[in-house]
């Protein structure tokens, strides 16, 4: 494996960095309500698919987000939305969570 990222990985890195900058700007200027629901869903789905694909490939990995990156409220709002979208209840989630250990 080479240390030089493929053009696709280099582009993804650039896009992720830019997305972080834009997201900070939108939230700091109270513009989140103007972002289309579909755009938020696309970003969340892309991140979830990438995270899931990596864990499928290399096994369970440490959560790649700093502990202080999301508040407890942000975390619960996101998890609840994801569980609802996948029609997964908390009991089912507990079973899946234990499976990975």
PDB file of N, CA, C and O in Angstrom, residues 7-46:
ATOM      1  N   UNK A   7      -6.433   9.835  -6.023  1.00  0.00           N
ATOM      2  CA  UNK A   7      -7.088  11.124  -6.282  1.00  0.00           C
ATOM      3  C   UNK A   7      -8.453  11.228  -5.595  1.00  0.00           C
ATOM      4  O   UNK A   7      -8.818  12.288  -5.090  1.00  0.00           O
ATOM      5  N   UNK A   8      -9.173  10.122  -5.522  1.00  0.00           N
ATOM      6  CA  UNK A   8     -10.487  10.131  -4.877  1.00  0.00           C
ATOM      7  C   UNK A   8     -10.377  10.398  -3.378  1.00  0.00           C
ATOM      8  O   UNK A   8     -11.169  11.160  -2.809  1.00  0.00           O
ATOM      9  N   UNK A   9      -9.401   9.765  -2.721  1.00  0.00           N
ATOM     10  CA  UNK A   9      -9.211   9.991  -1.285  1.00  0.00           C
ATOM     11  C   UNK A   9      -8.722  11.402  -1.001  1.00  0.00           C
ATOM     12  O   UNK A   9      -9.128  12.013  -0.006  1.00  0.00           O
ATOM     13  N   UNK A  10      -7.861  11.925  -1.866  1.00  0.00           N
ATOM     14  CA  UNK A  10      -7.395  13.301  -1.703  1.00  0.00           C
ATOM     15  C   UNK A  10      -8.567  14.271  -1.863  1.00  0.00           C
ATOM     16  O   UNK A  10      -8.708  15.228  -1.088  1.00  0.00           O
ATOM     17  N   UNK A  11      -9.428  14.021  -2.841  1.00  0.00           N
ATOM     18  CA  UNK A  11     -10.597  14.875  -3.046  1.00  0.00           C
ATOM     19  C   UNK A  11     -11.561  14.775  -1.865  1.00  0.00           C
ATOM     20  O   UNK A  11     -12.120  15.781  -1.418  1.00  0.00           O
ATOM     21  N   UNK A  12     -11.754  13.560  -1.342  1.00  0.00           N
ATOM     22  CA  UNK A  12     -12.626  13.382  -0.182  1.00  0.00           C
ATOM     23  C   UNK A  12     -12.096  14.181   1.006  1.00  0.00           C
ATOM     24  O   UNK A  12     -12.863  14.851   1.704  1.00  0.00           O
ATOM     25  N   UNK A  13     -10.799  14.140   1.230  1.00  0.00           N
ATOM     26  CA  UNK A  13     -10.194  14.902   2.325  1.00  0.00           C
ATOM     27  C   UNK A  13     -10.469  16.393   2.164  1.00  0.00           C
ATOM     28  O   UNK A  13     -10.866  17.072   3.114  1.00  0.00           O
ATOM     29  N   UNK A  14     -10.301  16.898   0.957  1.00  0.00           N
ATOM     30  CA  UNK A  14     -10.567  18.311   0.682  1.00  0.00           C
ATOM     31  C   UNK A  14     -12.030  18.650   0.922  1.00  0.00           C
ATOM     32  O   UNK A  14     -12.356  19.668   1.548  1.00  0.00           O
ATOM     33  N   UNK A  15     -12.931  17.783   0.445  1.00  0.00           N
ATOM     34  CA  UNK A  15     -14.364  18.032   0.611  1.00  0.00           C
ATOM     35  C   UNK A  15     -14.779  17.991   2.075  1.00  0.00           C
ATOM     36  O   UNK A  15     -15.579  18.814   2.533  1.00  0.00           O
ATOM     37  N   UNK A  16     -14.231  17.057   2.832  1.00  0.00           N
ATOM     38  CA  UNK A  16     -14.563  16.948   4.259  1.00  0.00           C
ATOM     39  C   UNK A  16     -14.080  18.192   5.002  1.00  0.00           C
ATOM     40  O   UNK A  16     -14.812  18.750   5.835  1.00  0.00           O
ATOM     41  N   UNK A  17     -12.868  18.632   4.698  1.00  0.00           N
ATOM     42  CA  UNK A  17     -12.352  19.851   5.336  1.00  0.00           C
ATOM     43  C   UNK A  17     -13.254  21.045   5.016  1.00  0.00           C
ATOM     44  O   UNK A  17     -13.606  21.826   5.901  1.00  0.00           O
ATOM     45  N   UNK A  18     -13.637  21.163   3.763  1.00  0.00           N
ATOM     46  CA  UNK A  18     -14.496  22.285   3.344  1.00  0.00           C
ATOM     47  C   UNK A  18     -15.878  22.170   3.974  1.00  0.00           C
ATOM     48  O   UNK A  18     -16.451  23.178   4.397  1.00  0.00           O
ATOM     49  N   UNK A  19     -16.416  20.971   4.062  1.00  0.00           N
ATOM     50  CA  UNK A  19     -17.721  20.761   4.693  1.00  0.00           C
ATOM     51  C   UNK A  19     -17.678  21.191   6.155  1.00  0.00           C
ATOM     52  O   UNK A  19     -18.607  21.831   6.648  1.00  0.00           O
ATOM     53  N   UNK A  20     -16.604  20.868   6.848  1.00  0.00           N
ATOM     54  CA  UNK A  20     -16.445  21.295   8.235  1.00  0.00           C
ATOM     55  C   UNK A  20     -16.454  22.814   8.354  1.00  0.00           C
ATOM     56  O   UNK A  20     -17.115  23.387   9.229  1.00  0.00           O
ATOM     57  N   UNK A  21     -15.734  23.489   7.463  1.00  0.00           N
ATOM     58  CA  UNK A  21     -15.695  24.956   7.475  1.00  0.00           C
ATOM     59  C   UNK A  21     -17.082  25.541   7.226  1.00  0.00           C
ATOM     60  O   UNK A  21     -17.526  26.450   7.935  1.00  0.00           O
ATOM     61  N   UNK A  22     -17.761  25.022   6.213  1.00  0.00           N
ATOM     62  CA  UNK A  22     -19.087  25.544   5.868  1.00  0.00           C
ATOM     63  C   UNK A  22     -20.105  25.270   6.966  1.00  0.00           C
ATOM     64  O   UNK A  22     -20.948  26.121   7.281  1.00  0.00           O
ATOM     65  N   UNK A  23     -20.023  24.095   7.572  1.00  0.00           N
ATOM     66  CA  UNK A  23     -20.947  23.743   8.644  1.00  0.00           C
ATOM     67  C   UNK A  23     -20.759  24.672   9.841  1.00  0.00           C
ATOM     68  O   UNK A  23     -21.735  25.139  10.434  1.00  0.00           O
ATOM     69  N   UNK A  24     -19.508  24.931  10.195  1.00  0.00           N
ATOM     70  CA  UNK A  24     -19.240  25.868  11.290  1.00  0.00           C
ATOM     71  C   UNK A  24     -19.825  27.245  10.978  1.00  0.00           C
ATOM     72  O   UNK A  24     -20.452  27.874  11.831  1.00  0.00           O
ATOM     73  N   UNK A  25     -19.644  27.708   9.748  1.00  0.00           N
ATOM     74  CA  UNK A  25     -20.175  29.015   9.356  1.00  0.00           C
ATOM     75  C   UNK A  25     -21.707  29.036   9.453  1.00  0.00           C
ATOM     76  O   UNK A  25     -22.280  29.972  10.011  1.00  0.00           O
ATOM     77  N   UNK A  26     -22.351  28.010   8.920  1.00  0.00           N
ATOM     78  CA  UNK A  26     -23.817  27.944   8.932  1.00  0.00           C
ATOM     79  C   UNK A  26     -24.351  27.928  10.356  1.00  0.00           C
ATOM     80  O   UNK A  26     -25.303  28.639  10.684  1.00  0.00           O
ATOM     81  N   UNK A  27     -23.754  27.113  11.216  1.00  0.00           N
ATOM     82  CA  UNK A  27     -24.258  27.034  12.591  1.00  0.00           C
ATOM     83  C   UNK A  27     -23.944  28.301  13.379  1.00  0.00           C
ATOM     84  O   UNK A  27     -24.776  28.774  14.153  1.00  0.00           O
ATOM     85  N   UNK A  28     -22.763  28.874  13.186  1.00  0.00           N
ATOM     86  CA  UNK A  28     -22.400  30.102  13.896  1.00  0.00           C
ATOM     87  C   UNK A  28     -23.266  31.292  13.491  1.00  0.00           C
ATOM     88  O   UNK A  28     -23.464  32.214  14.278  1.00  0.00           O
ATOM     89  N   UNK A  29     -23.772  31.282  12.260  1.00  0.00           N
ATOM     90  CA  UNK A  29     -24.600  32.384  11.764  1.00  0.00           C
ATOM     91  C   UNK A  29     -26.087  32.028  11.752  1.00  0.00           C
ATOM     92  O   UNK A  29     -26.887  32.693  11.087  1.00  0.00           O
ATOM     93  N   UNK A  30     -26.446  30.977  12.493  1.00  0.00           N
ATOM     94  CA  UNK A  30     -27.842  30.569  12.677  1.00  0.00           C
ATOM     95  C   UNK A  30     -28.580  30.386  11.341  1.00  0.00           C
ATOM     96  O   UNK A  30     -29.698  30.855  11.157  1.00  0.00           O
ATOM     97  N   UNK A  31     -27.933  29.682  10.410  1.00  0.00           N
ATOM     98  CA  UNK A  31     -28.502  29.448   9.086  1.00  0.00           C
ATOM     99  C   UNK A  31     -28.954  28.005   8.875  1.00  0.00           C
ATOM    100  O   UNK A  31     -29.381  27.642   7.778  1.00  0.00           O
ATOM    101  N   UNK A  32     -28.872  27.173   9.907  1.00  0.00           N
ATOM    102  CA  UNK A  32     -29.161  25.742   9.752  1.00  0.00           C
ATOM    103  C   UNK A  32     -30.571  25.485   9.233  1.00  0.00           C
ATOM    104  O   UNK A  32     -30.791  24.547   8.463  1.00  0.00           O
ATOM    105  N   UNK A  33     -31.528  26.309   9.628  1.00  0.00           N
ATOM    106  CA  UNK A  33     -32.910  26.089   9.177  1.00  0.00           C
ATOM    107  C   UNK A  33     -33.067  26.288   7.674  1.00  0.00           C
ATOM    108  O   UNK A  33     -34.045  25.829   7.086  1.00  0.00           O
ATOM    109  N   UNK A  34     -32.098  26.919   7.038  1.00  0.00           N
ATOM    110  CA  UNK A  34     -32.159  27.159   5.595  1.00  0.00           C
ATOM    111  C   UNK A  34     -31.536  26.025   4.775  1.00  0.00           C
ATOM    112  O   UNK A  34     -31.634  26.023   3.550  1.00  0.00           O
ATOM    113  N   UNK A  35     -30.901  25.079   5.435  1.00  0.00           N
ATOM    114  CA  UNK A  35     -30.293  23.944   4.738  1.00  0.00           C
ATOM    115  C   UNK A  35     -31.390  22.917   4.460  1.00  0.00           C
ATOM    116  O   UNK A  35     -32.170  22.576   5.342  1.00  0.00           O
ATOM    117  N   UNK A  36     -31.444  22.432   3.229  1.00  0.00           N
ATOM    118  CA  UNK A  36     -32.473  21.464   2.845  1.00  0.00           C
ATOM    119  C   UNK A  36     -32.302  20.162   3.622  1.00  0.00           C
ATOM    120  O   UNK A  36     -31.179  19.691   3.837  1.00  0.00           O
ATOM    121  N   UNK A  37     -33.429  19.592   4.044  1.00  0.00           N
ATOM    122  CA  UNK A  37     -33.408  18.320   4.767  1.00  0.00           C
ATOM    123  C   UNK A  37     -32.659  17.254   3.972  1.00  0.00           C
ATOM    124  O   UNK A  37     -31.911  16.451   4.534  1.00  0.00           O
ATOM    125  N   UNK A  38     -32.858  17.248   2.663  1.00  0.00           N
ATOM    126  CA  UNK A  38     -32.226  16.242   1.808  1.00  0.00           C
ATOM    127  C   UNK A  38     -30.707  16.373   1.823  1.00  0.00           C
ATOM    128  O   UNK A  38     -29.990  15.375   1.750  1.00  0.00           O
ATOM    129  N   UNK A  39     -30.207  17.605   1.921  1.00  0.00           N
ATOM    130  CA  UNK A  39     -28.755  17.796   1.966  1.00  0.00           C
ATOM    131  C   UNK A  39     -28.180  17.228   3.265  1.00  0.00           C
ATOM    132  O   UNK A  39     -27.130  16.578   3.247  1.00  0.00           O
ATOM    133  N   UNK A  40     -28.868  17.472   4.365  1.00  0.00           N
ATOM    134  CA  UNK A  40     -28.413  16.927   5.640  1.00  0.00           C
ATOM    135  C   UNK A  40     -28.451  15.404   5.598  1.00  0.00           C
ATOM    136  O   UNK A  40     -27.507  14.731   6.015  1.00  0.00           O
ATOM    137  N   UNK A  41     -29.533  14.854   5.062  1.00  0.00           N
ATOM    138  CA  UNK A  41     -29.656  13.400   4.959  1.00  0.00           C
ATOM    139  C   UNK A  41     -28.546  12.813   4.094  1.00  0.00           C
ATOM    140  O   UNK A  41     -27.967  11.779   4.437  1.00  0.00           O
ATOM    141  N   UNK A  42     -28.225  13.472   2.984  1.00  0.00           N
ATOM    142  CA  UNK A  42     -27.164  12.978   2.105  1.00  0.00           C
ATOM    143  C   UNK A  42     -25.819  12.932   2.825  1.00  0.00           C
ATOM    144  O   UNK A  42     -25.062  11.961   2.700  1.00  0.00           O
ATOM    145  N   UNK A  43     -25.512  13.975   3.590  1.00  0.00           N
ATOM    146  CA  UNK A  43     -24.238  14.021   4.320  1.00  0.00           C
ATOM    147  C   UNK A  43     -24.197  12.930   5.389  1.00  0.00           C
ATOM    148  O   UNK A  43     -23.198  12.211   5.515  1.00  0.00           O
ATOM    149  N   UNK A  44     -25.286  12.805   6.158  1.00  0.00           N
ATOM    150  CA  UNK A  44     -25.331  11.788   7.212  1.00  0.00           C
ATOM    151  C   UNK A  44     -25.218  10.381   6.632  1.00  0.00           C
ATOM    152  O   UNK A  44     -24.487   9.537   7.165  1.00  0.00           O
ATOM    153  N   UNK A  45     -25.946  10.118   5.553  1.00  0.00           N
ATOM    154  CA  UNK A  45     -25.904   8.784   4.945  1.00  0.00           C
ATOM    155  C   UNK A  45     -24.519   8.474   4.400  1.00  0.00           C
ATOM    156  O   UNK A  45     -24.026   7.351   4.564  1.00  0.00           O
ATOM    157  N   UNK A  46     -23.888   9.446   3.777  1.00  0.00           N
ATOM    158  CA  UNK A  46     -22.543   9.232   3.241  1.00  0.00           C
ATOM    159  C   UNK A  46     -21.561   8.910   4.361  1.00  0.00           C
ATOM    160  O   UNK A  46     -20.768   7.965   4.254  1.00  0.00           O
TER     161      UNK A  46
END
